[in-house]
XYZ file of C-alpha atoms in Angstrom:
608
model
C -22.056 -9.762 -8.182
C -23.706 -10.421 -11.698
C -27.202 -10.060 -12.025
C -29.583 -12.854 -14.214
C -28.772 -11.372 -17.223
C -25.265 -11.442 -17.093
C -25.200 -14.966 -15.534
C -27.073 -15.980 -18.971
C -24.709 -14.220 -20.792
C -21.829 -15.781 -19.599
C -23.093 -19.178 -19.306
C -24.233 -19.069 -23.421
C -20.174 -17.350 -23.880
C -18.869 -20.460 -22.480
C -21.034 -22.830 -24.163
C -20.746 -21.227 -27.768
C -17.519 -20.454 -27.186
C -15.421 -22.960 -25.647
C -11.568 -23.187 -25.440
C -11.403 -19.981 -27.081
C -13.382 -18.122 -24.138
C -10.871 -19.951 -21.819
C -7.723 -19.118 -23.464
C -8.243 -15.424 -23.349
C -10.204 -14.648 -20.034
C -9.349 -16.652 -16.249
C -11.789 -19.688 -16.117
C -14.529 -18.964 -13.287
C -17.474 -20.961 -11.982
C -19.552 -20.489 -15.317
C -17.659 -21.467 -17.552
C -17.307 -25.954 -18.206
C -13.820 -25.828 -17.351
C -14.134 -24.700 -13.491
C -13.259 -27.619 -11.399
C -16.064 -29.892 -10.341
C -16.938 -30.026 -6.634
C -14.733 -33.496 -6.587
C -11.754 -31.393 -8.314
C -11.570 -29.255 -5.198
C -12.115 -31.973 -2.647
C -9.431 -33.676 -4.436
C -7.010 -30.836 -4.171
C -7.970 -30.553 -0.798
C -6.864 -33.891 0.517
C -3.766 -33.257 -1.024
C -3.177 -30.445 0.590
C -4.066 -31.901 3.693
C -6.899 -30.058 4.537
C -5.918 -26.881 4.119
C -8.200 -25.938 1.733
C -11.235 -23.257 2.674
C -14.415 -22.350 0.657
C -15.196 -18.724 1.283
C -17.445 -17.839 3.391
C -18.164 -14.089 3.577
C -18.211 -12.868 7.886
C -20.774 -10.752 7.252
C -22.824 -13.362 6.037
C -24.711 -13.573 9.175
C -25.419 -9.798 8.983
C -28.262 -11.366 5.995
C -31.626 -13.462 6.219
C -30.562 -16.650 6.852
C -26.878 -16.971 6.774
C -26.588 -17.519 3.486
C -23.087 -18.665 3.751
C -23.061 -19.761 7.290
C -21.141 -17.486 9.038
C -20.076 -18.572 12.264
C -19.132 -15.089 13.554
C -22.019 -13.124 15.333
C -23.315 -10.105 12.970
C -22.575 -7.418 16.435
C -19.479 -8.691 16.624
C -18.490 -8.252 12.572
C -20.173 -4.734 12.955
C -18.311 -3.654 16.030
C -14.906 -4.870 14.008
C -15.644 -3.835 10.395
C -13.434 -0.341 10.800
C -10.599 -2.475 12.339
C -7.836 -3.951 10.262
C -6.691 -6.306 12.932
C -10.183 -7.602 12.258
C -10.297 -8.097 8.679
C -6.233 -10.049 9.048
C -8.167 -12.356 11.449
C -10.656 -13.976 8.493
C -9.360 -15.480 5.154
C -11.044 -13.633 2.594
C -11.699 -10.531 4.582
C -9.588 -7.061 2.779
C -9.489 -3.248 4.732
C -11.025 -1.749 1.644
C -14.039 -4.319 0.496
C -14.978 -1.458 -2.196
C -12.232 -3.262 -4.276
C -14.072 -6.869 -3.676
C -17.057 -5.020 -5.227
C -18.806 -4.468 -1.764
C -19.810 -7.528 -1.992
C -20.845 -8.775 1.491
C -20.972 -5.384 3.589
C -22.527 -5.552 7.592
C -25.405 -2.589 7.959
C -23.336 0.822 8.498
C -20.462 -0.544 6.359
C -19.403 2.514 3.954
C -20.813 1.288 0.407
C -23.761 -0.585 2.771
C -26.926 -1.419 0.640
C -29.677 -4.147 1.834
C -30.736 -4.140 -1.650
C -27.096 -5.423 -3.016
C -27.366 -8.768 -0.540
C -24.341 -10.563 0.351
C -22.680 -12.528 -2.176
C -18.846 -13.734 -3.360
C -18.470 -10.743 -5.599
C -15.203 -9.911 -5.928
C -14.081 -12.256 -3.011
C -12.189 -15.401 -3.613
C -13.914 -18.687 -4.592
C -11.389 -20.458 -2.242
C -8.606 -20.274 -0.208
C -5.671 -22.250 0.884
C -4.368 -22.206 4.845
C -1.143 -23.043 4.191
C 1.501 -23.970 6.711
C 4.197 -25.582 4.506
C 5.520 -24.324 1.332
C 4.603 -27.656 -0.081
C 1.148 -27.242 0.489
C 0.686 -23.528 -1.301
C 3.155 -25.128 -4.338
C 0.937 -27.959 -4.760
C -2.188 -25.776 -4.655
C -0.623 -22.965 -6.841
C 0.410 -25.628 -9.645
C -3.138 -26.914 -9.338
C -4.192 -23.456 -10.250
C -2.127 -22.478 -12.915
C -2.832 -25.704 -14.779
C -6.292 -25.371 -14.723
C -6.377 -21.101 -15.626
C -7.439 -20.023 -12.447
C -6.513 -16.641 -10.772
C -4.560 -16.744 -7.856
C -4.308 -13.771 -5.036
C -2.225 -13.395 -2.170
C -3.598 -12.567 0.841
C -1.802 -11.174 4.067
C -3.243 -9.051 6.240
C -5.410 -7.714 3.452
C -4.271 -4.181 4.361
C -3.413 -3.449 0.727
C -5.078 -0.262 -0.296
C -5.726 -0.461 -3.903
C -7.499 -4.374 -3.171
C -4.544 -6.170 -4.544
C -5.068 -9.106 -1.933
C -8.326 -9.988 -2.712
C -10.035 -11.219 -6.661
C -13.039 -12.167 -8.163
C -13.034 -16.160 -9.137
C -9.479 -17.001 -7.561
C -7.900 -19.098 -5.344
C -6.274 -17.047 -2.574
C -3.268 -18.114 -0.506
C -3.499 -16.493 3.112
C -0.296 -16.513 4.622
C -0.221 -16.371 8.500
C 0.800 -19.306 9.202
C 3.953 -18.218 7.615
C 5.324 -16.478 11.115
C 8.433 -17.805 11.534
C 11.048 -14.830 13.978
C 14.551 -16.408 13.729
C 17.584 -14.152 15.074
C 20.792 -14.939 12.951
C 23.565 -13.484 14.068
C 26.119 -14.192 11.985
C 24.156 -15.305 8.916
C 26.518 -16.372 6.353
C 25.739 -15.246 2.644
C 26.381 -17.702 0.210
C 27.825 -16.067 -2.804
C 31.075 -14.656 -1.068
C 30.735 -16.744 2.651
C 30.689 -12.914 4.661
C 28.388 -12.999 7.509
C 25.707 -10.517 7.886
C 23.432 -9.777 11.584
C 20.121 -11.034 10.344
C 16.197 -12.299 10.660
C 14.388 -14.392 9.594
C 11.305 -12.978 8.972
C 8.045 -15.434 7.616
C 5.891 -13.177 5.231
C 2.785 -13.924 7.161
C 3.765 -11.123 10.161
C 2.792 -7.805 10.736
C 5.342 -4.962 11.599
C 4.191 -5.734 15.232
C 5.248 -9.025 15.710
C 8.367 -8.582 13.191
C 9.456 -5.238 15.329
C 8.805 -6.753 18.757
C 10.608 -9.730 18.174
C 13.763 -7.819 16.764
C 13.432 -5.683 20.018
C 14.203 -9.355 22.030
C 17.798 -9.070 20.509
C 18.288 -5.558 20.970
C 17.610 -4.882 17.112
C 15.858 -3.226 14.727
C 14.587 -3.812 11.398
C 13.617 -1.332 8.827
C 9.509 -2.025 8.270
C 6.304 -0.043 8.398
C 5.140 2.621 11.446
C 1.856 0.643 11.637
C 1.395 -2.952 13.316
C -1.139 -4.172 11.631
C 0.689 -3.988 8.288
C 2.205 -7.435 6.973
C 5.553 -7.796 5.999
C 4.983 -9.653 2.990
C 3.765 -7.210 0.547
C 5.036 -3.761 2.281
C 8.578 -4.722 1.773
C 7.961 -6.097 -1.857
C 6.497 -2.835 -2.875
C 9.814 -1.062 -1.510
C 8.370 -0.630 2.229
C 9.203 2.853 3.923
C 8.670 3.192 7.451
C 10.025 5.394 10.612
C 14.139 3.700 10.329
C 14.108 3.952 6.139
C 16.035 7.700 6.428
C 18.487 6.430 8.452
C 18.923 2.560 6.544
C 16.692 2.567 3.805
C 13.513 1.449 2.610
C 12.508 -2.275 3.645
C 13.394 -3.849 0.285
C 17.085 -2.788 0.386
C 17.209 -5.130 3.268
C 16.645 -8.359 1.344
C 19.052 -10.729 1.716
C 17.369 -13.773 0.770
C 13.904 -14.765 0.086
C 12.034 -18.122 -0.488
C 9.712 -17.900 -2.931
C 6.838 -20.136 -4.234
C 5.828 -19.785 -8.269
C 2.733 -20.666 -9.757
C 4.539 -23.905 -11.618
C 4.956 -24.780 -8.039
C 8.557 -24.676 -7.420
C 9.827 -23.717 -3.952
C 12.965 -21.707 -4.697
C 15.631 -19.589 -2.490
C 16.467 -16.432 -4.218
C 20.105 -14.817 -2.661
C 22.986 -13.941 -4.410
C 24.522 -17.414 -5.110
C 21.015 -18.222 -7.539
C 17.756 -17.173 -8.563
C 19.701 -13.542 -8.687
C 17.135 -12.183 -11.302
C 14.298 -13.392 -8.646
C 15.786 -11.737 -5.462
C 16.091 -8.217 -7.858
C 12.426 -8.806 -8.448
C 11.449 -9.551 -4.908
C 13.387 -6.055 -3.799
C 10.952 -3.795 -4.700
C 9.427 -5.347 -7.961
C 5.530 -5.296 -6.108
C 4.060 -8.020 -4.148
C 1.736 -10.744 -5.804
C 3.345 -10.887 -8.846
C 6.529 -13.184 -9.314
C 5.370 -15.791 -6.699
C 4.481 -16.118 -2.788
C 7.543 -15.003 -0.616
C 7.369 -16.902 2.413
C 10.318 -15.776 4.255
C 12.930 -12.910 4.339
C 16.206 -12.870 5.491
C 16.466 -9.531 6.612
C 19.313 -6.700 7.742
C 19.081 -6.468 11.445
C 20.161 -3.384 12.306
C 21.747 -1.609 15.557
C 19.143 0.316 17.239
C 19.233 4.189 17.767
C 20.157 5.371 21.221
C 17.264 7.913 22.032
C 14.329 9.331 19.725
C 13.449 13.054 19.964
C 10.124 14.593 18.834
C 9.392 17.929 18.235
C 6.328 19.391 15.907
C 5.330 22.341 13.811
C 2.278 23.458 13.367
C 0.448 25.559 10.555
C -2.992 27.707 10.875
C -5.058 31.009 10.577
C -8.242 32.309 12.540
C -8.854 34.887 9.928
C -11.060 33.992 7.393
C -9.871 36.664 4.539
C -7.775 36.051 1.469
C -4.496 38.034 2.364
C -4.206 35.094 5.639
C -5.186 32.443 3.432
C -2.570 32.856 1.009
C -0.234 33.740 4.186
C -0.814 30.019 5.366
C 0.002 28.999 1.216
C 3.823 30.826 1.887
C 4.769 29.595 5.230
C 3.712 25.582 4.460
C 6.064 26.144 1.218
C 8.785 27.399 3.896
C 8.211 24.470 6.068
C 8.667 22.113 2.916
C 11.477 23.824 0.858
C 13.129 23.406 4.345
C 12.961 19.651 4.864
C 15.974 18.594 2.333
C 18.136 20.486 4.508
C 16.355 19.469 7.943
C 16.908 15.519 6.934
C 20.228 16.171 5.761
C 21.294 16.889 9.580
C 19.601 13.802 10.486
C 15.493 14.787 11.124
C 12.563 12.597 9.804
C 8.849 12.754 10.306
C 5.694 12.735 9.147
C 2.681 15.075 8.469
C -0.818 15.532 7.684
C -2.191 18.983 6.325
C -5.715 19.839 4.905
C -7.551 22.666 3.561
C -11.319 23.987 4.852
C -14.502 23.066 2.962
C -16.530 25.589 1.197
C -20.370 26.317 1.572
C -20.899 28.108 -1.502
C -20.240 26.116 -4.588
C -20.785 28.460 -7.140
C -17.764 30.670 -5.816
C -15.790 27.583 -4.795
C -13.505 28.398 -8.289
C -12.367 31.733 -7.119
C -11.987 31.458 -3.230
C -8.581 30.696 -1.941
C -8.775 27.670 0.660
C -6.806 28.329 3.610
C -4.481 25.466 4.153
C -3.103 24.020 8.040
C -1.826 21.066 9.524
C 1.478 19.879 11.515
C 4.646 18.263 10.678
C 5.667 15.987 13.683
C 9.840 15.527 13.092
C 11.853 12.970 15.101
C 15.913 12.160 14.946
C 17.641 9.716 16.623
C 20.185 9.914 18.738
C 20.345 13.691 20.005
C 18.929 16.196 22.099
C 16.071 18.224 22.571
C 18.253 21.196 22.311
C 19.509 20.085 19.157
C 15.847 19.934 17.314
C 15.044 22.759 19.024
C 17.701 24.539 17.496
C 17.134 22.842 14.078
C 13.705 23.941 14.407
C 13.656 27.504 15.794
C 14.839 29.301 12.253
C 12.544 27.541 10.282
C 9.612 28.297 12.396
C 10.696 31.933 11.899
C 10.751 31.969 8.738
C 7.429 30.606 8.435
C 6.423 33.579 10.458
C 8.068 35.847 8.101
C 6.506 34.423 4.960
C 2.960 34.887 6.744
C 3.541 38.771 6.638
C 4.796 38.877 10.317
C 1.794 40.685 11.361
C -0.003 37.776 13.157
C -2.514 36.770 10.490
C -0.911 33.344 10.225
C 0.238 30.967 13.671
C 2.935 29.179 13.378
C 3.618 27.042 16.291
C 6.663 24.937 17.608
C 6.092 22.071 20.161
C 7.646 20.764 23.637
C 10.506 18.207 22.588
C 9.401 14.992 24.335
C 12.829 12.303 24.246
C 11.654 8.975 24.020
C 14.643 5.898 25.202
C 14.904 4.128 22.609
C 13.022 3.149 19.092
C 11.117 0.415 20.597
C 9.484 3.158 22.776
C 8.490 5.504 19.651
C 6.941 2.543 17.709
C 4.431 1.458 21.075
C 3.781 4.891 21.353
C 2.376 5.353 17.366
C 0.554 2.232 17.834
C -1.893 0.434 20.387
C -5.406 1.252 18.867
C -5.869 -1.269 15.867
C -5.492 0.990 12.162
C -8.676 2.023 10.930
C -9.887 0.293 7.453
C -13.569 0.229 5.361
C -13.552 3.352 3.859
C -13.443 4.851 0.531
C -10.149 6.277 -0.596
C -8.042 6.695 -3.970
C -5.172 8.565 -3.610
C -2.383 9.704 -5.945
C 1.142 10.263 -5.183
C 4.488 11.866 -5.934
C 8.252 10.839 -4.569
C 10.036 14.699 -4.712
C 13.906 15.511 -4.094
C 15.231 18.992 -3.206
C 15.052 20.375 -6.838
C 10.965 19.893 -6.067
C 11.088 21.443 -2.829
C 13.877 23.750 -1.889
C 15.041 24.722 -5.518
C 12.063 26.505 -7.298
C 10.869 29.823 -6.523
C 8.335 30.047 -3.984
C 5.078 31.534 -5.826
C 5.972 27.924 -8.137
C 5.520 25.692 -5.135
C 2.548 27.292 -3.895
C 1.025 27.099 -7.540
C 1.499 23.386 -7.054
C 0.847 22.546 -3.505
C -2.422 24.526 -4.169
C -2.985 22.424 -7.159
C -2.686 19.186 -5.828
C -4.356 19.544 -2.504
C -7.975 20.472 -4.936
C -10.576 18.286 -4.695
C -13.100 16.943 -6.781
C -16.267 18.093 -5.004
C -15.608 22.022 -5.806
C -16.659 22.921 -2.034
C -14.936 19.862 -0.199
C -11.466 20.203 1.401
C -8.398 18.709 0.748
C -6.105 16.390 2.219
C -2.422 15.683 2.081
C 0.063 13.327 3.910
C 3.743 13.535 4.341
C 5.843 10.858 4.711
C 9.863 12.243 5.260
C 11.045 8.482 4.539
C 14.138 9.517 1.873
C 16.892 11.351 2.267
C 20.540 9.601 3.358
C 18.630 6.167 3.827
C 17.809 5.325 0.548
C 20.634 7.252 -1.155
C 23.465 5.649 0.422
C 22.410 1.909 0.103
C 25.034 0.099 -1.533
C 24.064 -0.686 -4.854
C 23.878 -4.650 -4.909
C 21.672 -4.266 -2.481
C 18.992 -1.949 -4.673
C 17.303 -4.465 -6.623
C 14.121 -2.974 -8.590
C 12.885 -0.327 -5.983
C 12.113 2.732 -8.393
C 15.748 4.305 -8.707
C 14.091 7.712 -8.057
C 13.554 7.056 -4.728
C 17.607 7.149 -4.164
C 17.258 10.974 -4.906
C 13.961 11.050 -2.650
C 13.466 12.962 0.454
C 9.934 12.969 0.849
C 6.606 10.980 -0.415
C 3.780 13.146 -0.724
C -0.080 11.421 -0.804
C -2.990 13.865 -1.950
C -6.300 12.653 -1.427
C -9.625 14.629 -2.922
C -11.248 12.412 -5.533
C -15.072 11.162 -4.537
C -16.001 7.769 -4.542
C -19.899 7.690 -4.436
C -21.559 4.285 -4.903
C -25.347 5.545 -4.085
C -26.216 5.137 -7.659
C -22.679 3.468 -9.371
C -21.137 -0.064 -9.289
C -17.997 0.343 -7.375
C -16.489 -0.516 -10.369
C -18.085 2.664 -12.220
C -17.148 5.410 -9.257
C -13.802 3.603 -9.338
C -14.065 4.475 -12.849
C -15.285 8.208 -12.034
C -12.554 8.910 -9.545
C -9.584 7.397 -11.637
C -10.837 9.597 -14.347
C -10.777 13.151 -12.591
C -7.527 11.992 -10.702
C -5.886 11.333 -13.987
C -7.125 14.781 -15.795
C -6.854 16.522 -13.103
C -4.185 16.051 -10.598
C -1.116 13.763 -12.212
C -0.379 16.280 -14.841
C -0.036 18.095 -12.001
C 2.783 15.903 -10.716
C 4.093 15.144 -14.263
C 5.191 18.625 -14.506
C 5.988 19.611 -10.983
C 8.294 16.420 -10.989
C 8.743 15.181 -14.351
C 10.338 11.882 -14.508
C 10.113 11.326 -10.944
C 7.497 8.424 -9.709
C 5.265 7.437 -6.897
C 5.688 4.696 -4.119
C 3.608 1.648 -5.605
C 1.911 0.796 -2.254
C 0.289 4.093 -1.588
C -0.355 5.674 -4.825
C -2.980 6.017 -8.088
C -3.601 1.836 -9.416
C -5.332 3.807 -12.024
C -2.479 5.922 -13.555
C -1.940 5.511 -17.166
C 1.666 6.054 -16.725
C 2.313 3.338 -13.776
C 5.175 1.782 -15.599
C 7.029 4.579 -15.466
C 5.726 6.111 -12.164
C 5.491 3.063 -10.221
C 8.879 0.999 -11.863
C 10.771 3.215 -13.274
C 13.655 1.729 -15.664
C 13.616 -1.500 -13.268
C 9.966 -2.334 -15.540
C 11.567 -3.852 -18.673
C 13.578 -5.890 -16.490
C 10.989 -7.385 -14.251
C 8.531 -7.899 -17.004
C 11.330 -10.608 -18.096
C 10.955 -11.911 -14.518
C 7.602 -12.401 -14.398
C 6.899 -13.854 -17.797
C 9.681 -16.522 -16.443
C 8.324 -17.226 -13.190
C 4.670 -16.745 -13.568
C 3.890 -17.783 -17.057
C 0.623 -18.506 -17.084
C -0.104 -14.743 -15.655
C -1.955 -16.843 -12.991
C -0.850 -13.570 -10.258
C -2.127 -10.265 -11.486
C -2.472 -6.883 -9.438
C -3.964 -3.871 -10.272
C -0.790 -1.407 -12.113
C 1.174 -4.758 -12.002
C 4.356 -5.915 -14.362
C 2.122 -7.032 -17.466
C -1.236 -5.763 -16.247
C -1.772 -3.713 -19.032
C -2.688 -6.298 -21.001
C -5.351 -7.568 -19.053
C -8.662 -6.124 -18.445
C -10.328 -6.932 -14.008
C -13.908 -5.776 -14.282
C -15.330 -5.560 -11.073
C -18.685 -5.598 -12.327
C -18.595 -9.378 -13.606
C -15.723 -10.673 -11.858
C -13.932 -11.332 -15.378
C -10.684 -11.083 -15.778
C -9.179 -11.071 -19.424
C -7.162 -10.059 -21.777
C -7.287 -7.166 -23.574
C -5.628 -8.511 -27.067
């Protein structure tokens, strides 16, 4: 990661300036108060073992090994773009550009021989827990001593929150524990809930599967390879949260380990201001969650897709802005379509350019397909739901054919057990660049503004920052009578705007290019145009709404707000009390703000 020079210059900062250089950056391995080599053996035995020095996979991509990888350099290249690969290694994250690209195999995104393979922005160690004592003992041992601490899952986090330069890391898979509690009995008021125990250290496979055993279902993330741990602290939407929820309103209990190294069981008999933080307050911040109690929930009866789809062969600008009207139909029509009970997702882009000199004044033509789904119904039913709208999609285009707007076969599917197999099988794809920035919008976004206004903004938000590239946007339809409806002891610090939610909208666009930048400087680049460019975009399409935390701009100034909401004040309380020694920090965390992660020289300090 740091070149001579800077090497030098931090080894003459610690020696000139001692304590002080301690007290107001995380100790790492150049500074005289990093633990010896006998320090970490010694924590080691007491943790029984448990205890790993990184060692970077790709490693053996490199002239001689230099960290002695023991997995073949074919077999890390074949599995680089898999995220099932990267859960199955300790230090290994989807998105490496946020561990500085710091040991990449050849054909990597962000590959350069020249850049070698070194720690970077990986963890110095990390612990393979299996008992809660173990991780306490080891997360006291870190705190003490000023040393970052990360929490790794699956390391599917997209903005590299799992993963830190100079830290001890806890991985938690060993953490897998699937208990079925059918009468679990809550011990403030002695009602009984249907419940699971869920460990934070499985994915949304194993969790969903093994709910399926007792003919249940838990509200948790479409994709597999996902963990549980941090998806459902960040608020956690998935494919059931329309109908329930989102995965933090499902929190009945959680067992949490803090960096002082208590083990303690947040419900609502004690700990109450703990379990509020857990519910939505962002993973990797308060302490490690080990387990969940969940709400185990009675599974829909049938599922029932049906799709729209968006596009134009012509290639002039009356069917270009055609396309613009009928995808602001299809969206000012989804309050109303969730209301009688759809959900869905969708993904819609807009063509590149070749000509960047006219790029400013050419209308993009925008297409793309909203898959919807409901539960319990018939075919008939979304057919009819979905006939008018289609129409007046049509309508919108100019009727006269320049715009296609198509409407799928239904296909019914048994039951929800059957959807999620069908949306999953190939492992998720990870390794590439991406920042993305994000909006949560309620019907006053989408079906109460004139229709010229939302085609202003969907225009606006799906530009990109190459001038000739084309845009992207997904759709997630996760609010609606889910999240509204939850009662409200169960709401904990989820951003209250979600309650008022009906759909999460994620624009992509910005360019990442590290051919001649640092990660850390087209990080930089990126956050800069997304924050001049596109979130006053948001802020005044949707002022004083926010964006879901786990998909969504680490990089925007206004996070607190956006990310929080008026939960912030609150958990900033929460975290000073459990974590204070700021040993856990995340990128657009409670208290980030005033600390300072350069990627560039692994420091992490404080910024006054």
């Amino acid at each position: 990661m740091a070149s001579s020079a800077v090497v030098s210059f931090f080894t003459l900062l610690s020696a000139v300036g001692g304590v002080s250089a301690q007290q107001s950056c995380k100790v790492t391995p150049l500074d005289a108060a990093w633990p010896s080599n006998a320090e970490w053996a010694a924590l080691n035995t007491t943790i029984s073992g448990a205890l790993i020095k990184t060692i970077p996979v790709a490693s053996s991509c490199y002239s001689g090994n230099p960290f002695g990888s023991s997995e073949a350099c074919e077999d890390v290249e074949k599995g680089w773009a898999s995220s099932d690969f990267h859960a199955a290694f300790p230090e290994s994250i989807d998105y490496p550009l946020y561990a500085n690209n710091s040991c990449l195999p050849p054909g990597a995104t962000g590959y350069s021989a020249a850049q070698g393979c070194e720690l970077g922005g990986l963890p110095e160690y990390v612990v393979n827990g299996t008992t809660e004592e173990q991780v306490a003992a080891a997360m006291s041992w870190a705190s003490k001593r000023n040393i970052r601490i990360v929490i790794k899952g699956t390391g599917h986090d997209l903005n590299g929150r799992s993963s830190g330069a100079y830290s001890l890391s806890i991985w938690t898979p060993n953490f897998n524990k699937l208990e079925f509690q059918p009468e679990w009995i809550n011990p403030a008021d002695n009602t009984t809930e249907v419940a699971m125990i869920v460990g934070a250290g499985n994915n949304w496979g194993s969790a969903t599967r093994g709910a399926a055993k007792y003919d249940k279902v838990l509200v948790g993330g479409t994709v597999e390879s996902v963990g549980t741990g941090g998806q459902i602290q960040g608020g956690g939407h998935g494919p059931l949260s329309s109908t329930f929820g989102l995965a933090a309103d499902q929190i009945l209990q959680a067992r949490v380990v803090t960096t002082e190294g208590q083990i303690l069981v947040a419900n609502d008999a004690q700990n109450q201001d703990l379990l509020f933080a857990v519910r939505g307050g962002g993973g990797g911040q308060y302490g490690l969650v080990t387990e969940y109690v969940l709400k185990a929930h009675t599974p829909p009866g049938n599922v029932v897709s049906l799709s729209i789809a968006l596009s134009t062969d012509k290639n002039d600008t009356a069917a270009k802005e055609a396309t613009w009207r009928s995808f602001a139909v299809l969206l000012a029509s989804i309050p109303d379509l969730m209301d009688a009970g759809l959900t869905g997702s969708a993904l819609f882009s807009t063509d590149a350019l070749t000509n960047a000199s006219l790029a400013a004044n050419v209308t993009h033509k925008v297409s793309g397909s909203l898959g919807f789904f409901a539960y319990n119904t018939t075919a008939e039913k979304m057919t009819s739901l979905l006939e008018p709208v289609r129409d007046r999609m049509l309508a919108a285009g100019g009727g006269n054919g320049s715009v296609s707007v198509t409407l799928g076969e239904p296909s019914v599917q048994p039951d929800f057990i059957s959807l999620f197999e069908s949306v999953n099988g190939a492992s998720s794809a990870a390794g590439a660049y991406s920042l993305m920035t994000s909006r949560l919008l309620g019907r006053k976004h989408l079906s109460d503004i004139e229709q010229p206004t939302l085609v202003s903004y969907l225009k606006q938000v799906m530009q990109t920052q190459n001038p000739t590239g084309g845009g992207m946007m997904v759709i997630g339809l996760q609010g609606g009578s889910g999240p509204r409806n939850v009662p409200e002891k169960m709401r904990g610090a989820v951003n209250p705007v979600w309650r008022s939610t009906y759909i999460h909208m994620m624009s992509y666009g910005a360019s990442i290019d590290t051919t001649n930048a640092s990660p850390q400087e087209a990080l930089d680049v990126a956050a800069k145009w997304l924050e001049e460019t596109k979130e006053p975009i948001w802020r005044e399409w949707a002022p004083g709404s926010g964006s879901y935390m786990n998909e969504a701009n680490a990089f925007n100034s206004q996070f607190k707000e956006d990310f929080y909401g008026e939960s912030y004040d609150r958990l900033l309380e929460v975290k000073r009390k459990y974590d204070p020694t700021e040993s856990l920090f995340v990128l657009a965390g409670v208290g980030s703000d005033a600390w300072k992660y350069d990627l560039d020289s692994g420091k992490l300090c404080k910024t006054a």
